[in-house]
Amino acid sequence: MARRGYHHGNLREALVQAALDLIASKGPGGFTFAEAARSAGVSPAAPYRHFRDRDALLADVARQGFERFEAFLSTAWNDGRPNVDTAFSNLGKAYLAFARTEPAYYSAMFEAGVQVADHPELRQAADRAFAIVRTASEALCASLPRESRPPALMMALHIWAMSHGIASLFARGDASRRTLPMSPEDLLEAAMLIYRQGLGLDGGLR
């Protein structure tokens, strides 16, 4: 790739794309800041115009990933339409779909070891994505008798953990994916059915 140095037309996005390509081929810990610069076709010093170090670059990749993730989840939830059960099921499917179609972003978001507290914009993007799961959990809790409702935050964390575990193990779009004698979507639906029955919600997701 031809070196473009400091006059790169869109250096920041070029570095993000280079990082995504390197994550896809080597994992989030498998490359240096200089390699990202080389992959983007710029000098080793050029990335410092936008990022103080490799962690800052990974944090920006993760931020963009969470923004995409939020869009996936928001579209799936669709403000609880056409009904809470269907929307909740769509939310889980969207989680798995994101892990399958955006494995490099997914890896940057959850496996790069970036200290979220050190990057406010990343923290805000992650919080917005989780807020959709929490909103959905609040809607599901509202269908239970008031005296037997679990804390919505606890439910949201349970759902997040369940979806994330299945996505990470079985729905990845990269070499980390493990084989499964059923689809990840079927596995998540079965897990949600058991979870809902444990809460006293009749039936499964429709």
Short mmCIF file of C-alpha atoms in Angstrom, two decimals:
data_model
loop_
_atom_site.label_atom_id
_atom_site.label_comp_id
_atom_site.label_asym_id
_atom_site.label_seq_id
_atom_site.Cartn_x
_atom_site.Cartn_y
_atom_site.Cartn_z
CA MET A 1 0.00 0.00 0.00
CA ALA A 2 1.38 3.41 -0.91
CA ARG A 3 2.49 5.53 2.01
CA ARG A 4 0.33 8.62 2.45
CA GLY A 5 1.85 10.03 5.63
CA TYR A 6 0.35 13.07 7.31
CA HIS A 7 -1.78 14.01 4.29
CA HIS A 8 -4.02 10.98 4.47
CA GLY A 9 -7.51 12.11 3.51
CA ASN A 10 -9.31 10.31 6.34
CA LEU A 11 -6.56 9.10 8.63
CA ARG A 12 -8.72 8.36 11.66
CA GLU A 13 -11.10 6.07 9.82
CA ALA A 14 -8.26 4.46 7.89
CA LEU A 15 -6.60 3.55 11.18
CA VAL A 16 -9.86 2.17 12.56
CA GLN A 17 -10.30 0.02 9.45
CA ALA A 18 -6.69 -1.13 9.67
CA ALA A 19 -7.24 -2.09 13.30
CA LEU A 20 -10.39 -4.03 12.37
CA ASP A 21 -8.50 -5.93 9.67
CA LEU A 22 -5.68 -6.75 12.09
CA ILE A 23 -8.11 -7.82 14.80
CA ALA A 24 -9.79 -10.13 12.29
CA SER A 25 -6.48 -11.75 11.37
CA LYS A 26 -4.50 -11.59 14.63
CA GLY A 27 -6.92 -10.83 17.44
CA PRO A 28 -7.12 -7.60 19.46
CA GLY A 29 -3.80 -8.23 21.19
CA GLY A 30 -1.88 -9.45 18.15
CA PHE A 31 -0.62 -6.24 16.61
CA THR A 32 1.24 -3.07 17.49
CA PHE A 33 0.41 0.58 16.94
CA ALA A 34 3.14 0.69 14.28
CA GLU A 35 1.56 -2.27 12.47
CA ALA A 36 -1.78 -0.46 12.40
CA ALA A 37 -0.04 2.57 10.87
CA ARG A 38 1.70 0.41 8.30
CA SER A 39 -1.55 -1.35 7.41
CA ALA A 40 -3.22 2.04 6.93
CA GLY A 41 -0.36 3.11 4.67
CA VAL A 42 0.92 5.94 6.85
CA SER A 43 4.10 6.70 8.74
CA PRO A 44 4.55 5.33 12.31
CA ALA A 45 4.18 8.85 13.68
CA ALA A 46 0.98 9.72 11.82
CA PRO A 47 -1.50 7.90 14.14
CA TYR A 48 -0.48 10.13 17.05
CA ARG A 49 -2.38 12.95 15.39
CA HIS A 50 -5.59 11.20 16.46
CA PHE A 51 -4.73 8.58 19.09
CA ARG A 52 -2.32 8.81 21.98
CA ASP A 53 -1.53 5.07 21.80
CA ARG A 54 -2.77 1.68 20.68
CA ASP A 55 -5.28 1.45 23.53
CA ALA A 56 -6.88 4.70 22.44
CA LEU A 57 -7.21 3.31 18.90
CA LEU A 58 -8.80 0.11 20.23
CA ALA A 59 -11.13 2.16 22.43
CA ASP A 60 -12.34 4.06 19.37
CA VAL A 61 -12.88 0.80 17.47
CA ALA A 62 -14.85 -0.52 20.45
CA ARG A 63 -16.88 2.70 20.67
CA GLN A 64 -17.86 2.43 17.03
CA GLY A 65 -18.70 -1.22 17.63
CA PHE A 66 -21.03 -0.39 20.50
CA GLU A 67 -22.72 2.27 18.39
CA ARG A 68 -23.37 -0.32 15.68
CA PHE A 69 -24.46 -2.78 18.35
CA GLU A 70 -26.91 -0.25 19.77
CA ALA A 71 -28.41 0.17 16.31
CA PHE A 72 -28.79 -3.61 15.94
CA LEU A 73 -30.51 -3.89 19.31
CA SER A 74 -32.70 -0.82 18.86
CA THR A 75 -33.99 -2.04 15.51
CA ALA A 76 -34.70 -5.48 16.93
CA TRP A 77 -36.45 -4.20 20.06
CA ASN A 78 -38.51 -1.71 18.01
CA ASP A 79 -39.96 -0.15 21.18
CA GLY A 80 -41.53 -3.47 22.13
CA ARG A 81 -43.48 -3.89 18.90
CA PRO A 82 -45.46 -5.83 17.81
CA ASN A 83 -45.52 -7.22 21.36
CA VAL A 84 -43.04 -7.59 24.19
CA ASP A 85 -42.48 -11.32 23.72
CA THR A 86 -41.71 -11.06 20.01
CA ALA A 87 -39.55 -7.97 20.46
CA PHE A 88 -37.63 -9.65 23.28
CA SER A 89 -36.98 -12.68 21.08
CA ASN A 90 -35.80 -10.39 18.27
CA LEU A 91 -33.43 -8.69 20.69
CA GLY A 92 -31.67 -11.97 21.44
CA LYS A 93 -31.44 -12.83 17.76
CA ALA A 94 -29.90 -9.42 17.08
CA TYR A 95 -27.23 -10.04 19.73
CA LEU A 96 -26.25 -13.27 17.99
CA ALA A 97 -26.42 -11.67 14.55
CA PHE A 98 -24.04 -8.90 15.60
CA ALA A 99 -21.46 -11.39 16.89
CA ARG A 100 -21.76 -13.31 13.62
CA THR A 101 -21.59 -10.40 11.20
CA GLU A 102 -19.24 -8.05 13.09
CA PRO A 103 -16.69 -10.36 14.77
CA ALA A 104 -13.84 -7.83 14.72
CA TYR A 105 -15.96 -5.15 16.37
CA TYR A 106 -17.28 -7.74 18.83
CA SER A 107 -13.74 -8.72 19.74
CA ALA A 108 -12.66 -5.10 20.20
CA MET A 109 -15.68 -4.43 22.41
CA PHE A 110 -15.38 -7.42 24.70
CA GLU A 111 -11.89 -8.92 24.40
CA ALA A 112 -9.40 -6.12 23.84
CA GLY A 113 -8.92 -5.39 27.55
CA VAL A 114 -9.52 -1.66 27.10
CA GLN A 115 -10.22 0.09 30.41
CA VAL A 116 -13.69 1.46 29.76
CA ALA A 117 -13.46 3.89 32.68
CA ASP A 118 -10.54 5.63 30.94
CA HIS A 119 -12.57 6.35 27.81
CA PRO A 120 -15.82 8.22 28.56
CA GLU A 121 -17.15 8.07 24.99
CA LEU A 122 -16.68 4.29 24.96
CA ARG A 123 -18.41 3.98 28.33
CA GLN A 124 -21.35 6.06 27.13
CA ALA A 125 -21.73 4.00 23.96
CA ALA A 126 -21.64 0.75 25.94
CA ASP A 127 -24.18 2.10 28.43
CA ARG A 128 -26.57 3.10 25.63
CA ALA A 129 -26.45 -0.42 24.20
CA PHE A 130 -27.07 -2.01 27.59
CA ALA A 131 -29.91 0.44 28.24
CA ILE A 132 -31.92 -1.20 25.46
CA VAL A 133 -31.62 -4.58 27.17
CA ARG A 134 -32.61 -2.97 30.46
CA THR A 135 -35.64 -1.28 28.89
CA ALA A 136 -36.72 -4.61 27.42
CA SER A 137 -36.28 -6.30 30.79
CA GLU A 138 -38.39 -3.63 32.47
CA ALA A 139 -41.15 -4.27 29.94
CA LEU A 140 -40.97 -8.01 30.55
CA CYS A 141 -40.99 -7.51 34.33
CA ALA A 142 -44.10 -5.36 34.01
CA SER A 143 -46.03 -8.43 32.84
CA LEU A 144 -45.43 -10.10 36.22
CA PRO A 145 -47.45 -9.46 39.37
CA ARG A 146 -45.89 -6.55 41.22
CA GLU A 147 -45.14 -8.62 44.31
CA SER A 148 -43.15 -11.23 42.35
CA ARG A 149 -41.23 -9.01 39.93
CA PRO A 150 -37.45 -9.42 40.02
CA PRO A 151 -35.32 -6.28 39.84
CA ALA A 152 -35.24 -5.25 36.19
CA LEU A 153 -31.51 -4.51 36.34
CA MET A 154 -30.81 -8.02 37.62
CA MET A 155 -32.90 -9.49 34.82
CA ALA A 156 -31.12 -7.34 32.24
CA LEU A 157 -27.75 -8.57 33.51
CA HIS A 158 -28.95 -12.18 33.37
CA ILE A 159 -30.21 -11.75 29.81
CA TRP A 160 -27.03 -9.95 28.74
CA ALA A 161 -24.84 -12.69 30.23
CA MET A 162 -26.89 -15.48 28.68
CA SER A 163 -26.92 -13.88 25.23
CA HIS A 164 -23.26 -12.97 25.43
CA GLY A 165 -22.19 -16.46 26.44
CA ILE A 166 -24.04 -18.11 23.58
CA ALA A 167 -22.86 -15.46 21.11
CA SER A 168 -19.22 -15.77 22.20
CA LEU A 169 -19.16 -19.55 22.08
CA PHE A 170 -21.42 -20.44 19.19
CA ALA A 171 -22.40 -17.43 17.06
CA ARG A 172 -19.04 -15.90 16.23
CA GLY A 173 -18.24 -15.11 12.64
CA ASP A 174 -14.57 -16.01 13.12
CA ALA A 175 -12.37 -18.94 14.12
CA SER A 176 -13.48 -18.66 17.76
CA ARG A 177 -16.85 -20.16 16.92
CA ARG A 178 -17.47 -23.64 18.33
CA THR A 179 -19.66 -26.29 16.81
CA LEU A 180 -23.14 -26.86 18.19
CA PRO A 181 -25.74 -29.54 17.30
CA MET A 182 -28.41 -26.82 17.06
CA SER A 183 -28.52 -23.23 15.96
CA PRO A 184 -27.40 -20.57 18.45
CA GLU A 185 -30.85 -19.01 18.04
CA ASP A 186 -32.54 -22.25 19.11
CA LEU A 187 -30.20 -22.56 22.08
CA LEU A 188 -30.92 -19.02 23.21
CA GLU A 189 -34.66 -19.49 22.76
CA ALA A 190 -34.56 -22.66 24.88
CA ALA A 191 -32.53 -20.90 27.57
CA MET A 192 -34.98 -18.00 27.59
CA LEU A 193 -37.91 -20.39 27.87
CA ILE A 194 -36.38 -21.98 30.98
CA TYR A 195 -35.58 -18.55 32.41
CA ARG A 196 -39.09 -17.24 31.81
CA GLN A 197 -40.68 -20.32 33.33
CA GLY A 198 -38.49 -19.85 36.38
CA LEU A 199 -39.93 -16.36 36.73
CA GLY A 200 -43.47 -17.68 36.46
CA LEU A 201 -44.12 -16.35 32.98
CA ASP A 202 -46.37 -18.84 31.20
CA GLY A 203 -45.24 -20.19 27.86
CA GLY A 204 -42.20 -19.25 25.84
CA LEU A 205 -41.27 -16.47 23.53
CA ARG A 206 -43.70 -16.15 20.65
#
